[in-house]
Coordinates of C-alpha atoms in Angstrom, one line a residue:
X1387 CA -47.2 17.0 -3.3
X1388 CA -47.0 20.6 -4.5
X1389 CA -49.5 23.9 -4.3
X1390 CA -49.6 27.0 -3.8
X1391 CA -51.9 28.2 -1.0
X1392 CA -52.1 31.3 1.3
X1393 CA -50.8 30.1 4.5
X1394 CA -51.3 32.5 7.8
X1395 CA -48.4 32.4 10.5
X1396 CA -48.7 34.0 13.7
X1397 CA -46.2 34.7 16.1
X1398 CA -46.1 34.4 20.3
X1399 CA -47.4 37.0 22.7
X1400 CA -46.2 37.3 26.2
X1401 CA -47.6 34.1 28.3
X1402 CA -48.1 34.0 32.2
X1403 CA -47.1 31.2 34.4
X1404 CA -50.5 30.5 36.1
X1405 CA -51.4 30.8 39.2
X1406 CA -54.0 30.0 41.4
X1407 CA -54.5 34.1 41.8
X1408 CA -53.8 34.2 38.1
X1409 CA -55.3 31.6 36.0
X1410 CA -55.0 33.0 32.4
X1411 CA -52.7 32.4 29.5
X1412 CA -51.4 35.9 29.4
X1413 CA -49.0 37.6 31.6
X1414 CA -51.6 40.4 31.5
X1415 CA -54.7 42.1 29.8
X1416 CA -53.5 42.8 26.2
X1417 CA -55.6 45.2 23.6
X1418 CA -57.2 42.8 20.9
X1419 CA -60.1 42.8 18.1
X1420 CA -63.1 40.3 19.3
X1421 CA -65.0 39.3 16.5
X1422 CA -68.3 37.9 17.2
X1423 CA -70.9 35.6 15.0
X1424 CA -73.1 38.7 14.0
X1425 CA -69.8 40.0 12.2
X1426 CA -69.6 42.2 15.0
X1427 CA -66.0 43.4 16.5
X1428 CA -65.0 45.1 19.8
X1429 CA -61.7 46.5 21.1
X1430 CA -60.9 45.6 24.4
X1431 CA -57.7 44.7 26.8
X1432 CA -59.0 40.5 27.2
X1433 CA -57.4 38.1 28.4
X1434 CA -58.4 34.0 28.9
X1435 CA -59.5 31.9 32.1
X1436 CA -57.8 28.3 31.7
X1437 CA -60.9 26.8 33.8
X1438 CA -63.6 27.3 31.9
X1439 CA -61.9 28.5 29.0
X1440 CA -63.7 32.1 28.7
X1441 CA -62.9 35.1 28.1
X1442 CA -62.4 38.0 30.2
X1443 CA -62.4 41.4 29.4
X1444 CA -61.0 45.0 31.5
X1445 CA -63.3 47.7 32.1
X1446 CA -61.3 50.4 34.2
X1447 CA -59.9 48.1 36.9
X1448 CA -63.0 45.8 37.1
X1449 CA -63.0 42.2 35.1
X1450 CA -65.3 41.4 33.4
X1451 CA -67.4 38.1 31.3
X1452 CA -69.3 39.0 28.3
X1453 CA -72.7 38.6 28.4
X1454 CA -73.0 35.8 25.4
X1455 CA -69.3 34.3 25.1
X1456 CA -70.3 31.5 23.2
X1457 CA -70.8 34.4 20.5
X1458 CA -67.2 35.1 20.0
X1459 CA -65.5 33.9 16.9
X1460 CA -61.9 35.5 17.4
X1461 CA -59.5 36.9 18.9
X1462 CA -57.0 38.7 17.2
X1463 CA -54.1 40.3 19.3
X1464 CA -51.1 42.0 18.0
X1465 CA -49.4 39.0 17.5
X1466 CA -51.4 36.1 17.5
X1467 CA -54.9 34.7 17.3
X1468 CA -57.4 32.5 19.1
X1469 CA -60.4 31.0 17.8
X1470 CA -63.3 28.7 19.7
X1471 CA -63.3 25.4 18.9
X1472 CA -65.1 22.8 21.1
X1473 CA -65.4 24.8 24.1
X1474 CA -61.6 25.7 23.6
X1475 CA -60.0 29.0 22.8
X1476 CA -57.4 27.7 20.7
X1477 CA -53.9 29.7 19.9
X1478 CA -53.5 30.3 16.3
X1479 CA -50.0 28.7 15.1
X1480 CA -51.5 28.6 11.3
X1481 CA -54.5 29.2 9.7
X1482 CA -56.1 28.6 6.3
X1483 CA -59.9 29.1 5.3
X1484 CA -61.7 25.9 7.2
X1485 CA -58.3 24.8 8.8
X1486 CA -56.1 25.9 11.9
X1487 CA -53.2 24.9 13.3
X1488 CA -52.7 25.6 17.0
X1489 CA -52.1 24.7 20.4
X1490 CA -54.8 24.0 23.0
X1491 CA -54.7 25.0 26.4
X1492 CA -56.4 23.0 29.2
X1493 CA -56.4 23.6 33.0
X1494 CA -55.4 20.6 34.8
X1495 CA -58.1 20.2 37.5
X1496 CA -57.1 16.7 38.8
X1497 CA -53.3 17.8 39.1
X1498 CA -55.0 20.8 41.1
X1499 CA -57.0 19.0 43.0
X1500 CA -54.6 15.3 43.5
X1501 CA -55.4 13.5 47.2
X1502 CA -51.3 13.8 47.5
X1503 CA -50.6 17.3 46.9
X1504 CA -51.3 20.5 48.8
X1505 CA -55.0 20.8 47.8
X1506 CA -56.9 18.3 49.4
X1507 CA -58.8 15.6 47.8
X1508 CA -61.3 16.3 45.8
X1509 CA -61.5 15.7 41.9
X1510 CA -64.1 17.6 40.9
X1511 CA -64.2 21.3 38.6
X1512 CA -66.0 22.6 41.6
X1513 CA -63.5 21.6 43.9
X1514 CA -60.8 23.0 41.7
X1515 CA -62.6 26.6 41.8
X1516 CA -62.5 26.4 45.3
X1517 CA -58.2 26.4 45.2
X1518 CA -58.6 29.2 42.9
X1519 CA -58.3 32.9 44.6
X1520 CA -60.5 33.8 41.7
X1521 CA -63.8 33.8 42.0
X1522 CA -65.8 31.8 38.8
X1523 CA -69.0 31.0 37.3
X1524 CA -70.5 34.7 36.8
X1525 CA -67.5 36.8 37.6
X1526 CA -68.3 40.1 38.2
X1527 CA -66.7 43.1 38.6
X1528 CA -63.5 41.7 39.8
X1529 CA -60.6 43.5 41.2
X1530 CA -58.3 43.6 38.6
X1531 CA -55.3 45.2 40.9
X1532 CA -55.8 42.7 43.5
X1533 CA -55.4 39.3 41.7
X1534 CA -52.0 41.0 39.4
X1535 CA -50.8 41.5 42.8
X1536 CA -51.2 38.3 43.7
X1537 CA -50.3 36.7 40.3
X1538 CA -46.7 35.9 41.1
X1539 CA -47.1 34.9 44.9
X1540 CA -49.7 32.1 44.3
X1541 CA -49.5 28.4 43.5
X1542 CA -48.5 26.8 40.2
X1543 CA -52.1 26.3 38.4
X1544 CA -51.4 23.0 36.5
X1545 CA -52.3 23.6 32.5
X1546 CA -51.8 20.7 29.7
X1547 CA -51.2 21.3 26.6
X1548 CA -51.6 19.8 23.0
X1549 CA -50.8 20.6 19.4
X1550 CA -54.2 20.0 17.7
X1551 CA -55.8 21.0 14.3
X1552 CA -59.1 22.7 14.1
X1553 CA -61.1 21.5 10.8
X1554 CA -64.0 23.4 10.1
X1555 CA -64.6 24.1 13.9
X1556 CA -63.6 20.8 15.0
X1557 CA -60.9 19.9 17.5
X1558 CA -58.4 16.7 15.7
X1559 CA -55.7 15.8 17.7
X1560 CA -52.3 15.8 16.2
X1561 CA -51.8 12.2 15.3
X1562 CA -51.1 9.9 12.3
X1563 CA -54.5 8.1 13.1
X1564 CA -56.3 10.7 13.7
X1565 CA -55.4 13.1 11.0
X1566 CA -55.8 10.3 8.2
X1567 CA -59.2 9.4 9.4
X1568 CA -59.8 12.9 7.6
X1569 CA -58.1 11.8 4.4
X1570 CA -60.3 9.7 1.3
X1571 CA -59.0 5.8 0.9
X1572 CA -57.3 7.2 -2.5
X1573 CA -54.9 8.9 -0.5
X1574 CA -53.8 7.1 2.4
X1575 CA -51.2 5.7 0.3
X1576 CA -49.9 9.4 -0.4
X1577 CA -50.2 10.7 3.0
X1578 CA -48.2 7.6 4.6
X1579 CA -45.8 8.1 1.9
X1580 CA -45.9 11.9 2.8
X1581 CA -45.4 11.1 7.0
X1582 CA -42.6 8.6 6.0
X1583 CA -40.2 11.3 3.9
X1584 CA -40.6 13.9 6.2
X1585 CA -39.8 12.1 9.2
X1586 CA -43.0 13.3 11.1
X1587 CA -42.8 14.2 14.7
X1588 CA -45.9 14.3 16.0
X1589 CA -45.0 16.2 19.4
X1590 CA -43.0 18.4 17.1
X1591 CA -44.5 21.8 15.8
X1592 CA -42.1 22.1 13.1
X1593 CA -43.2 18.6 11.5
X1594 CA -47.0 19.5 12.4
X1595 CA -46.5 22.6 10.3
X1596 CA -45.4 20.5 7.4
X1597 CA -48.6 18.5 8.1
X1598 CA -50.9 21.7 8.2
X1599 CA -49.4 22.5 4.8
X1600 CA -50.2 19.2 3.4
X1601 CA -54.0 19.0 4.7
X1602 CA -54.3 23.2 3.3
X1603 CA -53.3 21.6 -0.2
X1604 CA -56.2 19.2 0.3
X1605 CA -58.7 22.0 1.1
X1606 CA -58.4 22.9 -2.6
X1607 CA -58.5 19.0 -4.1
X1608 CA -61.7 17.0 -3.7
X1609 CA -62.7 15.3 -1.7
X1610 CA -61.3 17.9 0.8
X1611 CA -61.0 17.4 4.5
X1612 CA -63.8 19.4 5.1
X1613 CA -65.8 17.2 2.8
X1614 CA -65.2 14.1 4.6
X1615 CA -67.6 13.1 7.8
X1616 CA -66.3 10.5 10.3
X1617 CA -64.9 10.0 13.6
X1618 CA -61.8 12.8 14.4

């Protein structure tokens, strides 16, 4: 299959290692554009909580939650992008209008929380907040100096982490099954013809790229992906 189509790549920022004092997928508060569902934007030094997925925002050397975060749409850093999907902030790999390829982030609250390691037994979210030196659920004016400080002295905060595409707001994982579930019966031939001479990897980002390209030329066939209702 050939088109031509406006594809979107964005590159890495600086990631942390988490920590129990510093559960966030940056290494630190980094200046990005927040564009919200009015059309709205802001400018502010953000950053994201890997437990509830929020965002979290630096106002002098306080942190703080916005007051509607289901409202945000975007947010664009230097060098990459996240956008909600599913309760998700997912990282922007490669976008097109209606699609995104990305990576999903997901903190890890039974690792956290396993009867064997070094944080008891509990299973539960709310036992998992309790292990974390940050308070959640309403934070509020936080001390942003005192958790960095701590950042690199804590435990290891568990994440997992899956490639995943994002169709019209949608989270589909990154699978053969699921991404031809998306696909009209007149194509299924095609697409397995498609996975078969490009030697998908489907743990690979590489081959998932070829993959986003593929589903970006359907956007602009019909029926499209977006077009199609069903199980993802």
């Amino acid at each position: 299959m050939s088109c031509l189509c406006m594809v979107f790549s964005l590159q890495a920022q600086q990631y942390a290692e988490p920590t129990t004092a510093w559960p966030y997928v940056l290494y630190d508060f980094s200046d990005a554009r927040i564009t919200f569902d009015s059309g709205e934007q802001s400018q502010a030094k953000v950053n994201i909580h890997l437990l509830h997925n929020h965002l979290h925002y630096l106002k002098g050397d306080r942190v703080f939650v916005p007051n509607m975060p289901e409202a945000v749409t975007r947010i664009q850093f230097e060098e990459t992008a996240f956008v909600p999907a599913e309760g998700f902030f997912i990282e922007v790999y490669q976008e097109a209008p209606g699609l995104v390829f990305g990576l999903q982030r997901k903190g890890n609250y039974e690792a956290l929380t396993k009867s064997n390691g070094a944080y008891g037994t509990q299973t539960s979210t709310g036992a998992a907040q309790n292990y974390l030196s940050v308070p959640l659920g309403g934070i509020n004016n936080l001390d942003y100096l005192a958790i960095k400080n701590d950042r690199d002295q804590a435990s290891a905060f568990p994440v997992d982490k899956r490639l995943v595409f994002v169709v019209d707001g949608e989270i589909v994982s990154a699978s053969r099954q699921k991404v031809a579930k998306l696909l009209p019966e007149s194509q299924q031939d095609a697409f397995k013809q498609f996975v078969k001479s490009e030697k998908i990897n489907w743990r690979k980002r590489d081959s998932l790229e070829k993959v986003f390209r593929y589903l970006v030329c359907l956007l602009y066939t019909s029926p499209s992906p977006r077009d199609i209702s069903g199980s993802r």
